[in-house]
PDB file of C-alpha atoms in Angstrom:
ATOM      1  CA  UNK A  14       3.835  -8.762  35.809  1.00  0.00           C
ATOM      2  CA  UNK A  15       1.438  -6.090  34.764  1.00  0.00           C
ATOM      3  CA  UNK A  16       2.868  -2.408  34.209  1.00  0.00           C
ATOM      4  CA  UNK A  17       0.978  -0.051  35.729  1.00  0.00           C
ATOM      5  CA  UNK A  18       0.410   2.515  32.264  1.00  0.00           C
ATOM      6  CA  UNK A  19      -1.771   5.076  33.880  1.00  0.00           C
ATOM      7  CA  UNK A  20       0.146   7.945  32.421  1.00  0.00           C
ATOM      8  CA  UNK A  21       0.194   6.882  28.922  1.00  0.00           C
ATOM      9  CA  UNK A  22      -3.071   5.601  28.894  1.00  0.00           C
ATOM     10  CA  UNK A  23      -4.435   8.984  29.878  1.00  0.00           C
ATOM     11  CA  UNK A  24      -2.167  10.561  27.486  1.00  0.00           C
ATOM     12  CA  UNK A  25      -3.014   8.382  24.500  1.00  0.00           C
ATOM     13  CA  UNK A  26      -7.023   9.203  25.251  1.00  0.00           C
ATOM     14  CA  UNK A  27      -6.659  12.854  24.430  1.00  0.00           C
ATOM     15  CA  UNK A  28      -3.859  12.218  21.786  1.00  0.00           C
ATOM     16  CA  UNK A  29      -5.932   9.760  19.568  1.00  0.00           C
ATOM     17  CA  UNK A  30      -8.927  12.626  19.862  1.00  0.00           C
ATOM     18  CA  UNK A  31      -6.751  15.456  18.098  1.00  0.00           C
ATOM     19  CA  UNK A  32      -4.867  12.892  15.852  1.00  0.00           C
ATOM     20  CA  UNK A  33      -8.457  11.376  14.817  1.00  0.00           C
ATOM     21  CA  UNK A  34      -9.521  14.899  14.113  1.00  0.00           C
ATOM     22  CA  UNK A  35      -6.510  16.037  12.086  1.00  0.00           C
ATOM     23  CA  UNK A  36      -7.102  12.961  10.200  1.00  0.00           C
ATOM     24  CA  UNK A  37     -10.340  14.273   9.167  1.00  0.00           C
ATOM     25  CA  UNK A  38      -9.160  17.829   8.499  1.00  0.00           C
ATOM     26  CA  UNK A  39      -6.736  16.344   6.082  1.00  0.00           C
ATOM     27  CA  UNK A  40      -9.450  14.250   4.077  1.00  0.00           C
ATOM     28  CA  UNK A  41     -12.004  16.910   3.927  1.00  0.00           C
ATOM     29  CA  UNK A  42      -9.009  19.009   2.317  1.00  0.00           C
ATOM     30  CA  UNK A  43      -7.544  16.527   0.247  1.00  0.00           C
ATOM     31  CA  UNK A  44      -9.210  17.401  -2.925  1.00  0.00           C
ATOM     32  CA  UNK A  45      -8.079  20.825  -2.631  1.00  0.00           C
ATOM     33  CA  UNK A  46      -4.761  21.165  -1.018  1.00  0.00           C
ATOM     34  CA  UNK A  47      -2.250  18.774   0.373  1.00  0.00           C
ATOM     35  CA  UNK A  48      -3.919  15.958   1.860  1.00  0.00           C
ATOM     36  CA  UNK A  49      -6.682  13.352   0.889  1.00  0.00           C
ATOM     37  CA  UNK A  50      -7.580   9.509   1.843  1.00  0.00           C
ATOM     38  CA  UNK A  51      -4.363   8.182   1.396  1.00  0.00           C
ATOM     39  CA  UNK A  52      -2.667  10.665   4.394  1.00  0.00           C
ATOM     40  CA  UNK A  53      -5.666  11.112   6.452  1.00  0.00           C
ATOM     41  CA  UNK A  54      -5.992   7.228   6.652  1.00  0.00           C
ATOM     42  CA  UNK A  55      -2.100   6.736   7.536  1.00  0.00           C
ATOM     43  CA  UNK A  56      -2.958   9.316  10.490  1.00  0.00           C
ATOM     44  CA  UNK A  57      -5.775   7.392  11.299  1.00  0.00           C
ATOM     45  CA  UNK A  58      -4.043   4.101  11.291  1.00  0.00           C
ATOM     46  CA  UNK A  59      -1.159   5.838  13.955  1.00  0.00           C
ATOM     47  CA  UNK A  60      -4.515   6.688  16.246  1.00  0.00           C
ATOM     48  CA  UNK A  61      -4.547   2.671  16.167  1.00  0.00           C
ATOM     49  CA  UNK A  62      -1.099   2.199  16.646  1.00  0.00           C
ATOM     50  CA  UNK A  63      -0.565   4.693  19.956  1.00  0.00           C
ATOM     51  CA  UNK A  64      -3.609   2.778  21.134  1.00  0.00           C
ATOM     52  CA  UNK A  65      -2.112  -0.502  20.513  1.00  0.00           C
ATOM     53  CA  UNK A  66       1.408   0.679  22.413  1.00  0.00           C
ATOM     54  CA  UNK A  67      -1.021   2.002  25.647  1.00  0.00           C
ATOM     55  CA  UNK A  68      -3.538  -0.877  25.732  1.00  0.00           C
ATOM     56  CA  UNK A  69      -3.374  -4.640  24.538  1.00  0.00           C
ATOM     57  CA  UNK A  70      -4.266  -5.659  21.614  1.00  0.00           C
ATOM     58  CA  UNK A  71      -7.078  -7.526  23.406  1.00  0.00           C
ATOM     59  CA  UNK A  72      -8.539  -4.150  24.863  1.00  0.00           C
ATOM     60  CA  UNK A  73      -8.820  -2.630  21.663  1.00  0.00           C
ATOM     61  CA  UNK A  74     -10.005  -5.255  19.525  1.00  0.00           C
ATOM     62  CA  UNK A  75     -13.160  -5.392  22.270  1.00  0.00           C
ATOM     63  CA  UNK A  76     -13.209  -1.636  21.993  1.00  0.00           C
ATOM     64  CA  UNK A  77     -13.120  -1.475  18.007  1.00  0.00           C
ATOM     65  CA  UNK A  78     -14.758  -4.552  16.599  1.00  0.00           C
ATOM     66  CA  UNK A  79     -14.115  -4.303  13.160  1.00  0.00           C
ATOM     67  CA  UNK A  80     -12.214  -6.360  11.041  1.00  0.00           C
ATOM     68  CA  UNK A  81      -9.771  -4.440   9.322  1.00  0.00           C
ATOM     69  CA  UNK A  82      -9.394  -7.078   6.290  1.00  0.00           C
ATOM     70  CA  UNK A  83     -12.871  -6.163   5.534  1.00  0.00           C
ATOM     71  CA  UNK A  84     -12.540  -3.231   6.013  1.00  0.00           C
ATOM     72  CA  UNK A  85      -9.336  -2.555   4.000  1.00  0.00           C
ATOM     73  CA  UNK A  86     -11.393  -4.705   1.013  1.00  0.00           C
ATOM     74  CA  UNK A  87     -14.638  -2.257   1.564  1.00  0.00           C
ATOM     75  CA  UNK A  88     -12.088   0.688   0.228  1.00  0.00           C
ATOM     76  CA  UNK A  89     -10.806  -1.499  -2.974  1.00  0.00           C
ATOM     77  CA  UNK A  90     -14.381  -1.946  -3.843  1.00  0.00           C
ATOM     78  CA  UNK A  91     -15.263   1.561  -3.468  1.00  0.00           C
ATOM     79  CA  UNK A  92     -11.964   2.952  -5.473  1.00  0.00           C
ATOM     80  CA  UNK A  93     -13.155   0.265  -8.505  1.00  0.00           C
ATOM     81  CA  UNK A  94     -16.254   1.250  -8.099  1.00  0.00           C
ATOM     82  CA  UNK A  95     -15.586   5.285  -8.359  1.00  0.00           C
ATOM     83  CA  UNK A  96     -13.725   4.229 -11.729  1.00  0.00           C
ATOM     84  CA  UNK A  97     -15.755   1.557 -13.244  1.00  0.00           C
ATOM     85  CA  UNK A  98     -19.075   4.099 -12.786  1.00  0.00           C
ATOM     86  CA  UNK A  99     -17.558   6.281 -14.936  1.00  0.00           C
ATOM     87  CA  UNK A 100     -17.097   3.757 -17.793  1.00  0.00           C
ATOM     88  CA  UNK A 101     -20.463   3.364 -17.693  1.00  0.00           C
ATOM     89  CA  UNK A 102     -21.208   7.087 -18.284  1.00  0.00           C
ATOM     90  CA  UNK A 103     -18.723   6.773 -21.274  1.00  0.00           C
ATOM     91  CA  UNK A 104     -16.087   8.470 -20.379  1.00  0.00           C
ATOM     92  CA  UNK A 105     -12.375   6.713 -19.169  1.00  0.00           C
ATOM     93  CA  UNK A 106     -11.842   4.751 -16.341  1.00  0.00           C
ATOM     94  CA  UNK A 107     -11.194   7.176 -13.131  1.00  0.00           C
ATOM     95  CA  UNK A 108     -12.551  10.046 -14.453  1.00  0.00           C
ATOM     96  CA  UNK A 109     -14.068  12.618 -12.178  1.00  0.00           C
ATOM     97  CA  UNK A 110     -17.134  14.672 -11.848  1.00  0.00           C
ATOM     98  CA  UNK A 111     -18.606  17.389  -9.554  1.00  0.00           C
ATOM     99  CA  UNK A 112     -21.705  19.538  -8.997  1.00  0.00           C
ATOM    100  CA  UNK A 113     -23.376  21.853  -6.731  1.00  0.00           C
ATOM    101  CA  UNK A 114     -25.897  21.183  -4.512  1.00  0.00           C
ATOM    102  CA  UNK A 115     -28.072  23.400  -1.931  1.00  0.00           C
ATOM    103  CA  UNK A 116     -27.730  21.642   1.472  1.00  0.00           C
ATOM    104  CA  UNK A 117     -30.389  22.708   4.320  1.00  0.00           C
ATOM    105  CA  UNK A 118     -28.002  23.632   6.991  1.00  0.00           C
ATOM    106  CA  UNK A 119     -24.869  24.294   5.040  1.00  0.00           C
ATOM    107  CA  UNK A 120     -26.605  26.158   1.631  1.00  0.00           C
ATOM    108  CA  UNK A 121     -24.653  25.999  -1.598  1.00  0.00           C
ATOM    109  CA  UNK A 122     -21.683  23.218  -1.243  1.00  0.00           C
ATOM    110  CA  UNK A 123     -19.705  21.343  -3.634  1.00  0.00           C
ATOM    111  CA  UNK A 124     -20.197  17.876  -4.334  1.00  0.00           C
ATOM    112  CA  UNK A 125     -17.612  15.478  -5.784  1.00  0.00           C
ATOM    113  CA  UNK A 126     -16.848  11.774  -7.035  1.00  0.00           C
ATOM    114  CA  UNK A 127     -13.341  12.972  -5.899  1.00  0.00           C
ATOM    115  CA  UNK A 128     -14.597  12.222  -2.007  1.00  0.00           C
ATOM    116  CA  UNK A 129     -16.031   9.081  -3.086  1.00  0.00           C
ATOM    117  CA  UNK A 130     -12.723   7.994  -3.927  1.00  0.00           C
ATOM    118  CA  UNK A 131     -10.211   9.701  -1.281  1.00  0.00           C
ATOM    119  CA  UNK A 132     -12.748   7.591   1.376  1.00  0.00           C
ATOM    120  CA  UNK A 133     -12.064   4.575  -0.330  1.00  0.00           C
ATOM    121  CA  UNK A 134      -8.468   5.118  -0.329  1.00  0.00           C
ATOM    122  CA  UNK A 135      -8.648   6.158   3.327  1.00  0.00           C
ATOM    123  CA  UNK A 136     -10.051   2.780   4.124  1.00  0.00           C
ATOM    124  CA  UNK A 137      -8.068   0.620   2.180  1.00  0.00           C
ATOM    125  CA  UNK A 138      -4.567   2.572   3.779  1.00  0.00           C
ATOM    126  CA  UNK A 139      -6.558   2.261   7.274  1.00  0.00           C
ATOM    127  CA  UNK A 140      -7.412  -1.497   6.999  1.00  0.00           C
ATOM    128  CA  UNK A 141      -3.978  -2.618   5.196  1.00  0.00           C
ATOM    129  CA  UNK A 142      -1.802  -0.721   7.745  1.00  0.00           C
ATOM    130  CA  UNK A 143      -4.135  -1.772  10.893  1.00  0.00           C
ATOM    131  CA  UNK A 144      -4.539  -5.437  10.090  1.00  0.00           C
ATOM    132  CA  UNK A 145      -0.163  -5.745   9.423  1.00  0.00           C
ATOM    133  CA  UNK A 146       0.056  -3.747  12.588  1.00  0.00           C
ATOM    134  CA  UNK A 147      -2.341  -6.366  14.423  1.00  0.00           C
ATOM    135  CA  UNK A 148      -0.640  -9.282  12.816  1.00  0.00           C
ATOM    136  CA  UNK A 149       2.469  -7.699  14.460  1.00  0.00           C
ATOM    137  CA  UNK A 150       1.803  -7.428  17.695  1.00  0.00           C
ATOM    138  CA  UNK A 151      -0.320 -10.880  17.922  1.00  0.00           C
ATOM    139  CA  UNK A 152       3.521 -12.212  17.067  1.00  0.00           C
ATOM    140  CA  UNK A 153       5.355 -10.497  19.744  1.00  0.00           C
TER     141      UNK A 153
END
């Protein structure tokens, strides 16, 4: 017997829109106040999970066709990568650097390895808690 969900699902459209976009608040931020990759992808990982609790999982794996294992190893390789770079530059493993750079649109704007590494922590969180959520609900 199918449940007719039309409530929720409308719901859930407009609520995964401002959670997505808080998500992003929080990363851009992270490097300077509470927040960062490891919070803004838990956020975006509940966008997955209110989708998964208004839709099947079948609907949004057609809708999103990602997989979230690769996705989750993309982020490993990019927070070992942040740290190993800086080996190379001799200085120890994770450290940081930053610099200023005149953008067309945007003018004079800070640039960091920080963001580098905040993204790859966003999509490791993202793909870990999105592929045990999947695995989850595949089960039921």
């Amino acid at each position: 017997m199918k449940i007719n969900d039309v409530i929720l699902q409308t719901v859930t459209r407009i609520a995964v829109f401002i959670i997505l976009t808080m998500a992003i608040y929080l990363f851009i931020s992270g490097h300077n106040s509470p927040g960062g990759g490891f919070i803004g992808g838990l956020i975006l990982a509940s966008a997955f999970v209110l989708l998964c609790l208004a839709f099947d999982i079948e609907t949004i794996a057609n809708g999103i066709p990602l997989d979230f294992k690769k996705v989750a190893a993309t982020g490993g390789f990019i927070v070992l990568g942040t740290g190993l770079t800086a080996i190379f530059f001799d200085v120890p493993f994770l450290s940081q650097t930053h610099s200023y750079a005149n953008l067309p649109i945007v003018g004079k704007t800070a640039l960091s390895t920080v963001t580098l590494f905040e993204a790859g922590v966003a999509l490791a969180v993202v793909g870990v808690v999105v592929t045990i959520i999947s695995s989850i609900s595949e089960d039921v």
